[in-house]
One Martini backbone bead per residue (centre of mass of N, CA, C, O) as a GRO file, in nm:
protein
  507
    1MET     BB    1   0.082   0.036   0.045
    2LEU     BB    2   0.044   0.360  -0.059
    3ALA     BB    3   0.185   0.700   0.066
    4CYS     BB    4   0.217   0.985   0.119
    5ALA     BB    5   0.307   1.253   0.249
    6GLY     BB    6   0.229   1.224   0.582
    7GLU     BB    7   0.051   1.007   0.622
    8LYS     BB    8  -0.182   0.786   0.705
    9THR     BB    9  -0.236   0.459   0.814
   10LYS     BB   10  -0.449   0.157   0.824
   11ILE     BB   11  -0.380  -0.180   0.897
   12GLU     BB   12  -0.576  -0.499   0.842
   13LEU     BB   13  -0.476  -0.812   0.926
   14TYR     BB   14  -0.560  -1.180   0.795
   15VAL     BB   15  -0.459  -1.483   0.908
   16VAL     BB   16  -0.420  -1.835   0.792
   17PHE     BB   17  -0.255  -2.100   0.952
   18THR     BB   18  -0.114  -2.395   0.958
   19ARG     BB   19   0.098  -2.627   1.096
   20LEU     BB   20   0.181  -2.500   1.402
   21MET     BB   21   0.043  -2.719   1.572
   22VAL     BB   22   0.194  -2.959   1.759
   23PRO     BB   23   0.262  -3.288   1.866
   24PHE     BB   24   0.332  -3.284   2.209
   25PRO     BB   25   0.381  -3.572   2.189
   26LYS     BB   26   0.334  -3.750   1.934
   27LYS     BB   27   0.293  -4.010   2.086
   28ILE     BB   28  -0.011  -4.152   2.231
   29ASP     BB   29  -0.223  -4.311   2.397
   30GLN     BB   30  -0.540  -4.376   2.411
   31ALA     BB   31  -0.544  -4.260   2.761
   32ASP     BB   32  -0.421  -3.969   2.648
   33PRO     BB   33  -0.375  -3.682   2.600
   34GLN     BB   34  -0.325  -3.377   2.378
   35ARG     BB   35  -0.059  -3.208   2.298
   36VAL     BB   36   0.080  -2.895   2.245
   37LEU     BB   37   0.333  -2.682   2.010
   38TYR     BB   38   0.379  -2.310   2.004
   39GLN     BB   39   0.609  -2.103   1.786
   40ASP     BB   40   0.690  -1.785   1.801
   41ASN     BB   41   0.639  -1.440   1.842
   42HIS     BB   42   0.634  -1.156   2.063
   43PHE     BB   43   0.655  -0.994   1.818
   44PHE     BB   44   0.657  -0.804   1.513
   45LEU     BB   45   0.734  -0.888   1.207
   46THR     BB   46   0.927  -0.617   1.067
   47PRO     BB   47   1.095  -0.346   0.875
   48TYR     BB   48   1.013  -0.151   1.130
   49VAL     BB   49   0.983   0.020   1.313
   50THR     BB   50   0.828   0.003   1.657
   51GLU     BB   51   0.674   0.188   1.894
   52GLN     BB   52   0.365  -0.003   1.967
   53GLN     BB   53   0.293  -0.333   2.114
   54ILE     BB   54   0.030  -0.623   2.146
   55THR     BB   55  -0.020  -0.949   2.255
   56SER     BB   56  -0.270  -1.185   2.163
   57VAL     BB   57  -0.356  -1.538   2.331
   58THR     BB   58  -0.573  -1.753   2.249
   59LEU     BB   59  -0.701  -2.051   2.403
   60PRO     BB   60  -0.854  -2.396   2.426
   61SER     BB   61  -0.695  -2.407   2.728
   62THR     BB   62  -0.632  -2.445   3.088
   63LEU     BB   63  -0.419  -2.671   3.013
   64VAL     BB   64  -0.088  -2.565   3.106
   65GLU     BB   65   0.273  -2.625   3.090
   66SER     BB   66   0.371  -2.383   2.913
   67VAL     BB   67   0.518  -2.027   2.917
   68SER     BB   68   0.657  -1.789   2.779
   69VAL     BB   69   0.868  -1.487   2.911
   70GLU     BB   70   0.781  -1.142   2.823
   71GLN     BB   71   0.838  -0.843   2.957
   72PRO     BB   72   0.524  -0.751   2.994
   73SER     BB   73   0.284  -0.991   3.156
   74SER     BB   74  -0.044  -1.176   3.097
   75ARG     BB   75  -0.289  -1.389   3.271
   76THR     BB   76  -0.552  -1.597   3.176
   77ASP     BB   77  -0.713  -1.875   3.148
   78TYR     BB   78  -0.753  -1.814   2.783
   79GLU     BB   79  -0.492  -1.607   2.809
   80ILE     BB   80  -0.241  -1.395   2.652
   81THR     BB   81  -0.028  -1.081   2.729
   82TYR     BB   82   0.177  -0.912   2.547
   83GLY     BB   83   0.224  -0.619   2.629
   84PRO     BB   84   0.358  -0.333   2.661
   85TYR     BB   85   0.568  -0.218   2.437
   86GLY     BB   86   0.794  -0.057   2.312
   87GLU     BB   87   1.043   0.057   2.120
   88LYS     BB   88   1.131  -0.140   1.844
   89PRO     BB   89   1.324  -0.290   1.594
   90ALA     BB   90   1.365  -0.415   1.334
   91PHE     BB   91   1.328  -0.792   1.364
   92SER     BB   92   1.226  -0.837   1.586
   93GLU     BB   93   1.316  -1.090   1.841
   94SER     BB   94   1.100  -1.358   2.062
   95PRO     BB   95   1.074  -1.649   2.171
   96MET     BB   96   0.766  -1.836   2.150
   97ARG     BB   97   0.629  -2.062   2.401
   98LEU     BB   98   0.352  -2.341   2.401
   99HIS     BB   99   0.227  -2.541   2.635
  100PHE     BB  100  -0.120  -2.750   2.542
  101GLU     BB  101  -0.384  -2.848   2.557
  102ASN     BB  102  -0.550  -3.033   2.265
  103ASN     BB  103  -0.883  -3.219   2.213
  104ALA     BB  104  -0.927  -3.125   1.919
  105PRO     BB  105  -0.977  -3.197   1.645
  106PHE     BB  106  -0.765  -3.327   1.361
  107ALA     BB  107  -0.860  -3.204   1.103
  108ARG     BB  108  -0.789  -3.369   0.806
  109ALA     BB  109  -0.758  -3.334   0.426
  110LEU     BB  110  -0.604  -3.490   0.149
  111THR     BB  111  -0.884  -3.543   0.018
  112PHE     BB  112  -1.130  -3.317  -0.201
  113THR     BB  113  -1.452  -3.340  -0.350
  114ARG     BB  114  -1.698  -3.140  -0.564
  115GLU     BB  115  -2.031  -3.223  -0.688
  116ILE     BB  116  -2.239  -3.015  -0.951
  117GLN     BB  117  -2.541  -3.098  -1.052
  118VAL     BB  118  -2.739  -2.968  -1.318
  119SER     BB  119  -3.092  -2.944  -1.332
  120HIS     BB  120  -3.351  -2.802  -1.558
  121TRP     BB  121  -3.606  -3.048  -1.376
  122GLY     BB  122  -3.538  -2.944  -1.044
  123ASN     BB  123  -3.240  -2.994  -0.945
  124VAL     BB  124  -2.946  -3.022  -0.714
  125ALA     BB  125  -2.651  -3.233  -0.710
  126ILE     BB  126  -2.444  -3.299  -0.421
  127GLU     BB  127  -2.099  -3.448  -0.392
  128GLU     BB  128  -1.910  -3.561  -0.131
  129THR     BB  129  -1.516  -3.679  -0.108
  130TYR     BB  130  -1.317  -3.794   0.145
  131LEU     BB  131  -1.013  -3.751   0.308
  132ILE     BB  132  -0.907  -3.840   0.639
  133GLN     BB  133  -0.674  -3.717   0.913
  134HIS     BB  134  -0.553  -3.745   1.212
  135ASP     BB  135  -0.328  -3.485   1.291
  136GLY     BB  136  -0.235  -3.598   1.555
  137ALA     BB  137  -0.105  -3.784   1.787
  138LYS     BB  138  -0.062  -4.044   1.773
  139HIS     BB  139  -0.103  -4.411   1.787
  140LYS     BB  140  -0.010  -4.633   2.049
  141GLY     BB  141  -0.065  -4.908   2.015
  142GLU     BB  142  -0.340  -5.077   2.139
  143PHE     BB  143  -0.691  -5.100   2.056
  144SER     BB  144  -0.981  -5.076   2.287
  145ARG     BB  145  -1.295  -5.135   2.276
  146TYR     BB  146  -1.379  -5.211   2.578
  147ASP     BB  147  -1.274  -4.930   2.669
  148TYR     BB  148  -1.403  -4.731   2.502
  149GLN     BB  149  -1.685  -4.863   2.563
  150ARG     BB  150  -1.655  -4.807   2.892
  151ASN     BB  151  -1.490  -4.520   2.833
  152ALA     BB  152  -1.462  -4.231   2.610
  153LYS     BB  153  -1.323  -4.029   2.756
  154ALA     BB  154  -1.092  -4.201   2.905
  155ASN     BB  155  -1.024  -4.375   2.641
  156GLY     BB  156  -1.036  -4.113   2.368
  157VAL     BB  157  -0.998  -3.808   2.401
  158SER     BB  158  -0.808  -3.766   2.108
  159ALA     BB  159  -1.075  -3.844   1.960
  160PHE     BB  160  -1.327  -3.864   1.691
  161LYS     BB  161  -1.655  -3.960   1.667
  162LYS     BB  162  -1.715  -3.671   1.498
  163LEU     BB  163  -1.927  -3.468   1.224
  164LEU     BB  164  -2.002  -3.205   1.104
  165ALA     BB  165  -2.247  -3.087   0.904
  166VAL     BB  166  -2.384  -2.792   0.718
  167LEU     BB  167  -2.665  -2.719   0.549
  168PRO     BB  168  -2.911  -2.620   0.385
  169PRO     BB  169  -3.214  -2.605   0.463
  170ARG     BB  170  -3.361  -2.753   0.189
  171ALA     BB  171  -3.221  -3.018   0.209
  172ARG     BB  172  -3.202  -3.333   0.057
  173SER     BB  173  -3.157  -3.658  -0.021
  174MET     BB  174  -2.960  -3.777   0.230
  175TYR     BB  175  -2.626  -3.903   0.232
  176TYR     BB  176  -2.410  -4.180   0.352
  177ARG     BB  177  -2.111  -4.326   0.240
  178ASP     BB  178  -1.877  -4.619   0.147
  179GLU     BB  179  -1.740  -4.897  -0.021
  180ILE     BB  180  -1.924  -5.040   0.129
  181GLY     BB  181  -2.197  -4.843   0.207
  182ASN     BB  182  -2.399  -4.795   0.418
  183ILE     BB  183  -2.412  -4.528   0.644
  184SER     BB  184  -2.635  -4.506   0.954
  185SER     BB  185  -2.467  -4.301   1.163
  186SER     BB  186  -2.682  -4.055   1.137
  187HIS     BB  187  -2.799  -3.720   1.224
  188VAL     BB  188  -3.123  -3.489   1.149
  189ARG     BB  189  -3.167  -3.111   1.236
  190HIS     BB  190  -3.381  -2.876   1.129
  191SER     BB  191  -3.436  -2.547   0.996
  192ASP     BB  192  -3.474  -2.246   0.888
  193GLU     BB  193  -3.115  -2.182   0.855
  194LYS     BB  194  -3.039  -2.536   0.856
  195THR     BB  195  -2.851  -2.844   0.796
  196GLU     BB  196  -2.791  -3.092   1.007
  197MET     BB  197  -2.499  -3.345   1.027
  198ASP     BB  198  -2.436  -3.605   1.181
  199VAL     BB  199  -2.097  -3.793   1.113
  200LEU     BB  200  -2.043  -4.117   1.199
  201PRO     BB  201  -1.806  -4.326   1.213
  202ARG     BB  202  -1.702  -4.669   1.197
  203TYR     BB  203  -1.459  -4.525   1.387
  204PRO     BB  204  -1.249  -4.393   1.602
  205LEU     BB  205  -1.013  -4.121   1.570
  206PHE     BB  206  -0.724  -4.166   1.574
  207GLY     BB  207  -0.390  -4.063   1.565
  208GLY     BB  208  -0.326  -4.146   1.172
  209TRP     BB  209  -0.641  -4.176   1.084
  210LYS     BB  210  -0.808  -4.299   0.841
  211ILE     BB  211  -1.106  -4.173   0.625
  212ASP     BB  212  -1.382  -4.272   0.414
  213PHE     BB  213  -1.630  -4.068   0.225
  214MET     BB  214  -1.977  -4.001   0.140
  215LEU     BB  215  -2.187  -3.695   0.081
  216GLY     BB  216  -2.523  -3.619  -0.009
  217PHE     BB  217  -2.738  -3.348  -0.190
  218SER     BB  218  -3.032  -3.219  -0.248
  219LEU     BB  219  -3.185  -2.927  -0.433
  220PRO     BB  220  -3.356  -2.690  -0.544
  221LEU     BB  221  -3.326  -2.495  -0.791
  222PRO     BB  222  -3.406  -2.191  -0.667
  223GLU     BB  223  -3.193  -2.204  -0.463
  224VAL     BB  224  -2.938  -2.165  -0.685
  225LEU     BB  225  -3.087  -2.050  -0.914
  226SER     BB  226  -3.148  -1.824  -1.196
  227LYS     BB  227  -3.265  -1.564  -1.376
  228THR     BB  228  -3.201  -1.391  -1.656
  229PRO     BB  229  -3.141  -1.198  -2.011
  230GLU     BB  230  -2.794  -1.310  -1.952
  231GLY     BB  231  -2.893  -1.611  -1.816
  232ARG     BB  232  -2.757  -1.792  -1.576
  233ILE     BB  233  -2.707  -1.874  -1.213
  234LEU     BB  234  -2.501  -1.956  -1.011
  235ASN     BB  235  -2.533  -2.037  -0.625
  236VAL     BB  236  -2.237  -2.153  -0.439
  237SER     BB  237  -2.056  -2.323  -0.188
  238PHE     BB  238  -1.694  -2.428  -0.190
  239GLY     BB  239  -1.717  -2.551   0.072
  240PRO     BB  240  -1.730  -2.780   0.274
  241SER     BB  241  -1.976  -2.927   0.518
  242ILE     BB  242  -1.739  -2.967   0.666
  243GLN     BB  243  -1.640  -2.879   0.986
  244ASP     BB  244  -1.340  -2.787   1.094
  245LEU     BB  245  -1.172  -2.805   0.784
  246TRP     BB  246  -0.863  -2.914   0.632
  247ALA     BB  247  -0.727  -2.871   0.317
  248ASP     BB  248  -0.496  -2.976   0.042
  249GLU     BB  249  -0.676  -3.100  -0.153
  250VAL     BB  250  -0.907  -2.920  -0.405
  251THR     BB  251  -1.217  -3.028  -0.636
  252VAL     BB  252  -1.460  -2.826  -0.806
  253SER     BB  253  -1.755  -2.937  -0.964
  254VAL     BB  254  -1.944  -2.854  -1.271
  255VAL     BB  255  -2.232  -2.969  -1.397
  256LEU     BB  256  -2.376  -2.908  -1.668
  257PRO     BB  257  -2.607  -2.866  -1.928
  258GLU     BB  258  -2.622  -2.991  -2.232
  259GLY     BB  259  -2.573  -2.697  -2.416
  260SER     BB  260  -2.397  -2.527  -2.276
  261HIS     BB  261  -2.243  -2.163  -2.249
  262SER     BB  262  -2.091  -1.881  -2.148
  263ILE     BB  263  -1.854  -1.971  -1.945
  264GLU     BB  264  -1.872  -1.830  -1.609
  265SER     BB  265  -1.639  -1.769  -1.301
  266THR     BB  266  -1.677  -1.653  -0.949
  267VAL     BB  267  -1.411  -1.617  -0.734
  268PRO     BB  268  -1.312  -1.459  -0.416
  269PHE     BB  269  -1.019  -1.662  -0.509
  270ALA     BB  270  -0.799  -1.818  -0.605
  271VAL     BB  271  -0.782  -2.042  -0.879
  272GLU     BB  272  -0.794  -2.329  -1.062
  273GLU     BB  273  -0.863  -2.354  -1.398
  274SER     BB  274  -1.115  -2.581  -1.603
  275ARG     BB  275  -1.213  -2.782  -1.859
  276GLY     BB  276  -1.505  -3.006  -1.965
  277THR     BB  277  -1.636  -3.337  -2.005
  278LYS     BB  278  -1.916  -3.531  -1.966
  279PHE     BB  279  -2.100  -3.830  -1.953
  280SER     BB  280  -2.440  -3.940  -2.016
  281ILE     BB  281  -2.747  -4.059  -2.041
  282LEU     BB  282  -2.806  -3.962  -2.392
  283ASP     BB  283  -2.547  -3.795  -2.447
  284THR     BB  284  -2.392  -3.623  -2.727
  285VAL     BB  285  -2.177  -3.369  -2.601
  286GLY     BB  286  -2.211  -3.303  -2.348
  287ARG     BB  287  -2.130  -3.204  -2.020
  288PRO     BB  288  -1.993  -2.919  -1.878
  289VAL     BB  289  -1.703  -2.859  -1.714
  290VAL     BB  290  -1.631  -2.708  -1.407
  291VAL     BB  291  -1.265  -2.645  -1.278
  292LEU     BB  292  -1.190  -2.631  -0.931
  293LYS     BB  293  -0.828  -2.570  -0.766
  294LEU     BB  294  -0.703  -2.594  -0.479
  295ARG     BB  295  -0.490  -2.509  -0.193
  296ASN     BB  296  -0.503  -2.502   0.139
  297LEU     BB  297  -0.769  -2.510   0.302
  298VAL     BB  298  -0.968  -2.341   0.456
  299PRO     BB  299  -1.262  -2.210   0.606
  300ASP     BB  300  -1.248  -1.928   0.489
  301HIS     BB  301  -1.353  -2.048   0.189
  302ASN     BB  302  -1.658  -2.093   0.267
  303LYS     BB  303  -1.788  -1.918  -0.039
  304PRO     BB  304  -1.936  -1.812  -0.229
  305PHE     BB  305  -2.022  -1.901  -0.599
  306THR     BB  306  -2.049  -1.827  -0.967
  307VAL     BB  307  -2.200  -1.977  -1.214
  308THR     BB  308  -2.230  -1.868  -1.564
  309TYR     BB  309  -2.489  -1.907  -1.845
  310LYS     BB  310  -2.619  -2.062  -2.091
  311SER     BB  311  -2.888  -2.213  -2.322
  312MET     BB  312  -3.054  -2.391  -2.463
  313PRO     BB  313  -3.408  -2.355  -2.536
  314LEU     BB  314  -3.464  -2.676  -2.600
  315GLY     BB  315  -3.235  -2.842  -2.400
  316ALA     BB  316  -3.456  -3.017  -2.242
  317LEU     BB  317  -3.559  -3.202  -2.488
  318ARG     BB  318  -3.309  -3.361  -2.612
  319LYS     BB  319  -3.391  -3.666  -2.475
  320PRO     BB  320  -3.680  -3.708  -2.553
  321ILE     BB  321  -3.625  -3.670  -2.902
  322LEU     BB  322  -3.432  -3.899  -2.902
  323LEU     BB  323  -3.606  -4.106  -2.795
  324SER     BB  324  -3.803  -4.076  -3.074
  325MET     BB  325  -3.596  -4.095  -3.303
  326GLY     BB  326  -3.526  -4.409  -3.242
  327SER     BB  327  -3.787  -4.517  -3.285
  328LYS     BB  328  -3.818  -4.445  -3.559
  329VAL     BB  329  -3.573  -4.573  -3.684
  330LEU     BB  330  -3.612  -4.858  -3.621
  331LYS     BB  331  -3.852  -4.889  -3.831
  332VAL     BB  332  -3.661  -4.794  -4.112
  333MET     BB  333  -3.483  -5.076  -4.096
  334ARG     BB  334  -3.351  -5.319  -4.185
  335VAL     BB  335  -3.499  -5.678  -4.172
  336GLU     BB  336  -3.365  -5.981  -4.128
  337LYS     BB  337  -3.434  -6.314  -4.188
  338VAL     BB  338  -3.282  -6.621  -4.024
  339LEU     BB  339  -3.267  -7.005  -4.118
  340LEU     BB  340  -3.085  -7.220  -3.923
  341ILE     BB  341  -2.998  -7.507  -3.928
  342SER     BB  342  -3.006  -7.789  -3.686
  343SER     BB  343  -2.949  -8.129  -3.579
  344SER     BB  344  -2.930  -8.042  -3.240
  345VAL     BB  345  -3.122  -7.756  -3.239
  346GLY     BB  346  -3.274  -7.707  -3.497
  347VAL     BB  347  -3.446  -7.429  -3.537
  348LEU     BB  348  -3.313  -7.079  -3.557
  349ARG     BB  349  -3.322  -6.730  -3.493
  350TYR     BB  350  -3.275  -6.434  -3.628
  351LEU     BB  351  -3.171  -6.115  -3.655
  352ARG     BB  352  -3.029  -5.844  -3.910
  353LEU     BB  353  -2.890  -5.500  -3.896
  354ASP     BB  354  -2.865  -5.270  -4.125
  355LEU     BB  355  -2.604  -4.967  -4.025
  356THR     BB  356  -2.568  -4.844  -4.279
  357LEU     BB  357  -2.417  -4.514  -4.339
  358ALA     BB  358  -2.459  -4.269  -4.563
  359LYS     BB  359  -2.186  -4.002  -4.693
  360ASP     BB  360  -2.328  -3.714  -4.830
  361GLU     BB  361  -2.307  -3.415  -4.922
  362HIS     BB  362  -2.518  -3.355  -4.723
  363TRP     BB  363  -2.355  -3.440  -4.483
  364GLN     BB  364  -2.126  -3.276  -4.512
  365ALA     BB  365  -2.282  -2.996  -4.474
  366ALA     BB  366  -2.365  -3.062  -4.157
  367GLU     BB  367  -2.131  -3.079  -4.043
  368ASP     BB  368  -1.997  -2.835  -4.121
  369LYS     BB  369  -2.205  -2.646  -3.948
  370GLU     BB  370  -2.198  -2.803  -3.663
  371ARG     BB  371  -1.895  -2.671  -3.666
  372ALA     BB  372  -1.946  -2.410  -3.674
  373ARG     BB  373  -2.122  -2.366  -3.429
  374ASP     BB  374  -1.930  -2.454  -3.222
  375ALA     BB  375  -1.733  -2.235  -3.298
  376MET     BB  376  -1.929  -2.015  -3.236
  377HIS     BB  377  -1.919  -2.061  -2.928
  378SER     BB  378  -1.663  -2.079  -2.838
  379LEU     BB  379  -1.613  -1.758  -2.934
  380GLU     BB  380  -1.800  -1.695  -2.685
  381ARG     BB  381  -1.651  -1.776  -2.481
  382ALA     BB  382  -1.406  -1.590  -2.537
  383TYR     BB  383  -1.494  -1.350  -2.535
  384SER     BB  384  -1.618  -1.336  -2.195
  385ALA     BB  385  -1.347  -1.412  -2.089
  386ARG     BB  386  -1.207  -1.136  -2.184
  387GLY     BB  387  -1.416  -0.967  -2.022
  388ALA     BB  388  -1.320  -1.082  -1.760
  389ILE     BB  389  -1.052  -0.995  -1.744
  390LEU     BB  390  -1.078  -0.719  -1.755
  391LYS     BB  391  -1.262  -0.647  -1.517
  392GLY     BB  392  -0.980  -0.690  -1.350
  393LEU     BB  393  -0.843  -0.443  -1.416
  394ASP     BB  394  -1.074  -0.231  -1.318
  395THR     BB  395  -1.055  -0.346  -1.002
  396ALA     BB  396  -0.751  -0.282  -0.972
  397LEU     BB  397  -0.821   0.004  -1.022
  398LEU     BB  398  -1.033   0.094  -0.805
  399LYS     BB  399  -0.794  -0.020  -0.571
  400LEU     BB  400  -0.601   0.200  -0.606
  401THR     BB  401  -0.731   0.442  -0.560
  402ARG     BB  402  -0.816   0.360  -0.254
  403THR     BB  403  -0.505   0.267  -0.175
  404ARG     BB  404  -0.228   0.279  -0.317
  405ALA     BB  405  -0.183  -0.034  -0.461
  406VAL     BB  406   0.083  -0.056  -0.666
  407GLU     BB  407   0.182  -0.365  -0.690
  408ALA     BB  408  -0.089  -0.513  -0.735
  409CYS     BB  409  -0.167  -0.369  -1.008
  410LEU     BB  410   0.078  -0.468  -1.152
  411THR     BB  411   0.040  -0.779  -1.091
  412ALA     BB  412  -0.216  -0.760  -1.250
  413ARG     BB  413  -0.161  -0.651  -1.544
  414ALA     BB  414   0.015  -0.929  -1.587
  415GLY     BB  415  -0.179  -1.105  -1.586
  416VAL     BB  416  -0.406  -0.985  -1.788
  417GLU     BB  417  -0.206  -0.996  -2.025
  418ALA     BB  418  -0.143  -1.336  -2.024
  419GLN     BB  419  -0.426  -1.388  -2.049
  420LEU     BB  420  -0.498  -1.240  -2.357
  421LYS     BB  421  -0.271  -1.366  -2.494
  422ALA     BB  422  -0.417  -1.647  -2.492
  423THR     BB  423  -0.684  -1.604  -2.606
  424ARG     BB  424  -0.592  -1.496  -2.884
  425GLU     BB  425  -0.491  -1.769  -2.992
  426GLU     BB  426  -0.780  -1.913  -2.946
  427VAL     BB  427  -0.913  -1.719  -3.157
  428LYS     BB  428  -0.717  -1.759  -3.414
  429GLN     BB  429  -0.818  -2.066  -3.437
  430ILE     BB  430  -1.115  -2.062  -3.451
  431THR     BB  431  -1.101  -1.858  -3.720
  432ASP     BB  432  -0.935  -2.046  -3.907
  433THR     BB  433  -1.183  -2.266  -3.909
  434LEU     BB  434  -1.391  -2.084  -4.007
  435GLU     BB  435  -1.253  -2.022  -4.259
  436LEU     BB  436  -1.265  -2.324  -4.366
  437LEU     BB  437  -1.598  -2.332  -4.397
  438GLY     BB  438  -1.706  -2.052  -4.487
  439HIS     BB  439  -1.774  -1.830  -4.308
  440LYS     BB  440  -1.974  -1.548  -4.360
  441ASP     BB  441  -1.853  -1.346  -4.095
  442ILE     BB  442  -1.523  -1.350  -4.141
  443ALA     BB  443  -1.484  -1.018  -4.203
  444LYS     BB  444  -1.595  -0.951  -3.888
  445LEU     BB  445  -1.406  -1.133  -3.720
  446ARG     BB  446  -1.160  -0.997  -3.800
  447GLU     BB  447  -1.278  -0.684  -3.732
  448LEU     BB  448  -1.299  -0.760  -3.444
  449GLU     BB  449  -1.017  -0.844  -3.323
  450ARG     BB  450  -0.903  -0.609  -3.377
  451LYS     BB  451  -1.074  -0.459  -3.168
  452HIS     BB  452  -0.949  -0.550  -2.981
  453HIS     BB  453  -0.654  -0.538  -2.972
  454GLU     BB  454  -0.751  -0.190  -2.921
  455LYS     BB  455  -0.884  -0.216  -2.667
  456GLN     BB  456  -0.645  -0.343  -2.483
  457VAL     BB  457  -0.420  -0.158  -2.537
  458GLN     BB  458  -0.578   0.110  -2.433
  459ALA     BB  459  -0.644  -0.022  -2.130
  460LEU     BB  460  -0.305  -0.055  -2.078
  461GLN     BB  461  -0.249   0.234  -2.079
  462VAL     BB  462  -0.417   0.350  -1.874
  463CYS     BB  463  -0.296   0.159  -1.637
  464ALA     BB  464  -0.010   0.287  -1.662
  465LEU     BB  465  -0.090   0.613  -1.629
  466LYS     BB  466  -0.255   0.505  -1.352
  467ILE     BB  467   0.026   0.463  -1.187
  468ASP     BB  468   0.175   0.674  -1.229
  469TYR     BB  469  -0.005   0.898  -1.077
  470VAL     BB  470   0.033   0.719  -0.804
  471LYS     BB  471   0.338   0.767  -0.760
  472LYS     BB  472   0.277   1.111  -0.808
  473CYS     BB  473   0.082   1.204  -0.682
  474VAL     BB  474  -0.146   1.290  -0.808
  475ASP     BB  475  -0.447   1.460  -0.834
  476PRO     BB  476  -0.768   1.342  -0.900
  477LYS     BB  477  -0.878   1.573  -1.073
  478VAL     BB  478  -0.585   1.543  -1.282
  479MET     BB  479  -0.593   1.241  -1.352
  480ASP     BB  480  -0.885   1.239  -1.514
  481GLN     BB  481  -0.801   1.394  -1.726
  482LYS     BB  482  -0.549   1.270  -1.832
  483LEU     BB  483  -0.806   1.013  -1.885
  484ARG     BB  484  -1.013   1.094  -2.081
  485GLY     BB  485  -0.904   1.045  -2.365
  486GLY     BB  486  -0.860   0.723  -2.318
  487GLU     BB  487  -1.162   0.676  -2.262
  488GLU     BB  488  -1.297   0.789  -2.515
  489LYS     BB  489  -1.180   0.568  -2.705
  490LEU     BB  490  -1.272   0.300  -2.557
  491ALA     BB  491  -1.577   0.419  -2.565
  492ALA     BB  492  -1.578   0.373  -2.905
  493VAL     BB  493  -1.475   0.077  -2.941
  494ARG     BB  494  -1.705  -0.012  -2.740
  495GLN     BB  495  -1.938   0.041  -2.979
  496GLU     BB  496  -1.798  -0.072  -3.232
  497MET     BB  497  -1.838  -0.407  -3.156
  498ALA     BB  498  -2.138  -0.365  -3.033
  499GLU     BB  499  -2.214  -0.363  -3.352
  500LEU     BB  500  -2.063  -0.607  -3.450
  501LEU     BB  501  -2.219  -0.832  -3.279
  502ALA     BB  502  -2.497  -0.761  -3.410
  503ALA     BB  503  -2.398  -0.866  -3.700
  504ILE     BB  504  -2.349  -1.147  -3.594
  505ASP     BB  505  -2.411  -1.481  -3.633
  506PHE     BB  506  -2.408  -1.756  -3.336
  507SER     BB  507  -2.613  -2.010  -3.420
   0.00000   0.00000   0.00000
């Protein structure tokens, strides 16, 4: 964040760390409580001189083995306060060491996948697959089921016996199973705000033990899908339904109805995105899939994200029409009845179907038309993706105006430039294919691409100028005047592109 001379800036940082609390000792018996070690710095580590500071630590338990001391400090049941400290030089360090009891479930998902299947027939099906490990102190010795059943609190205090899943209030058709089959040990509670489901594993989980299972449910379509003049918007949560869980590898897949296009996803944090296709019963071209991947997920990542898309007007009738056409095709196939005579089995009758399809010029023309239509849909998706990328640049410039965060804006600009380059290559390949197929609007498409490039160059120039003005602490009103010419050119190019887009047939 950049502040001009004489200005004061208030900064609030919220950071979530994983793997900082380590079991100590690393191995315990079945009846032993779990103790953990947390090590940090009594002071705020910064490259600047700090005039005054206080460090507060909130503990999950009052059973504390030992704490480090850096005077002045104080302690209540659950909280330790270090400071206030006077002026400290840059990079001041004083090792903090806290050793305390913590029997909270150390639930860590080695892998977590969430598949969201959208059906326009009134249902959204969600299935979550977990591989969970208890990441606390490892269990040593033998496990006694008898001792555990006799007194679970005393002979399994460090194990966790259940997990809590929080689902939307209108969740229905819940199931909980693993490779063996359905697991009946679960309890569901409904309320107006949420649906809670207690998930009980087949066995208690001690340190180092693992469990894998699937959790699924359905939601009514209006609960998560809305329709606008621009298309449909799916709004669902990103993270797992299991609470207080962090995960190493996360994959969230959104399976859209067959024929969906112009797909865009908006996630409130950085993820790795890719696209795929999934085939199901009676699918012809497959269902488009948006795949989002993330490493080191924490509960704070469980936020809503959206996927917007457009669907074909009669897309929902594709499968009924396909079934109807299939029955008619079978009626016109040439059927031959053949008699085979055998001395041992008598007479055997069977049907021979002639399924040969002739590929004439009409077939080739229809094939080219279908390829051109698919290419135009791909081109439309690429245009939408490029628009979303440029919106990211607008967002970065807006943040720059508010926060003067020059480095963050430079990083965003570099990322946008790289993404635009990749999209430009994709668009060129699609346009070349359309030219080979003799598309009627190829000249307009070439002109539109030229205008796209002109718009990108102008937008990046405006961004570079604004960064330079912010660095020089130029007055905002003067900055707006200097940028007005570039923004007017950008608006003119957008208008020309809109007119070209209206004249192109994307169907």
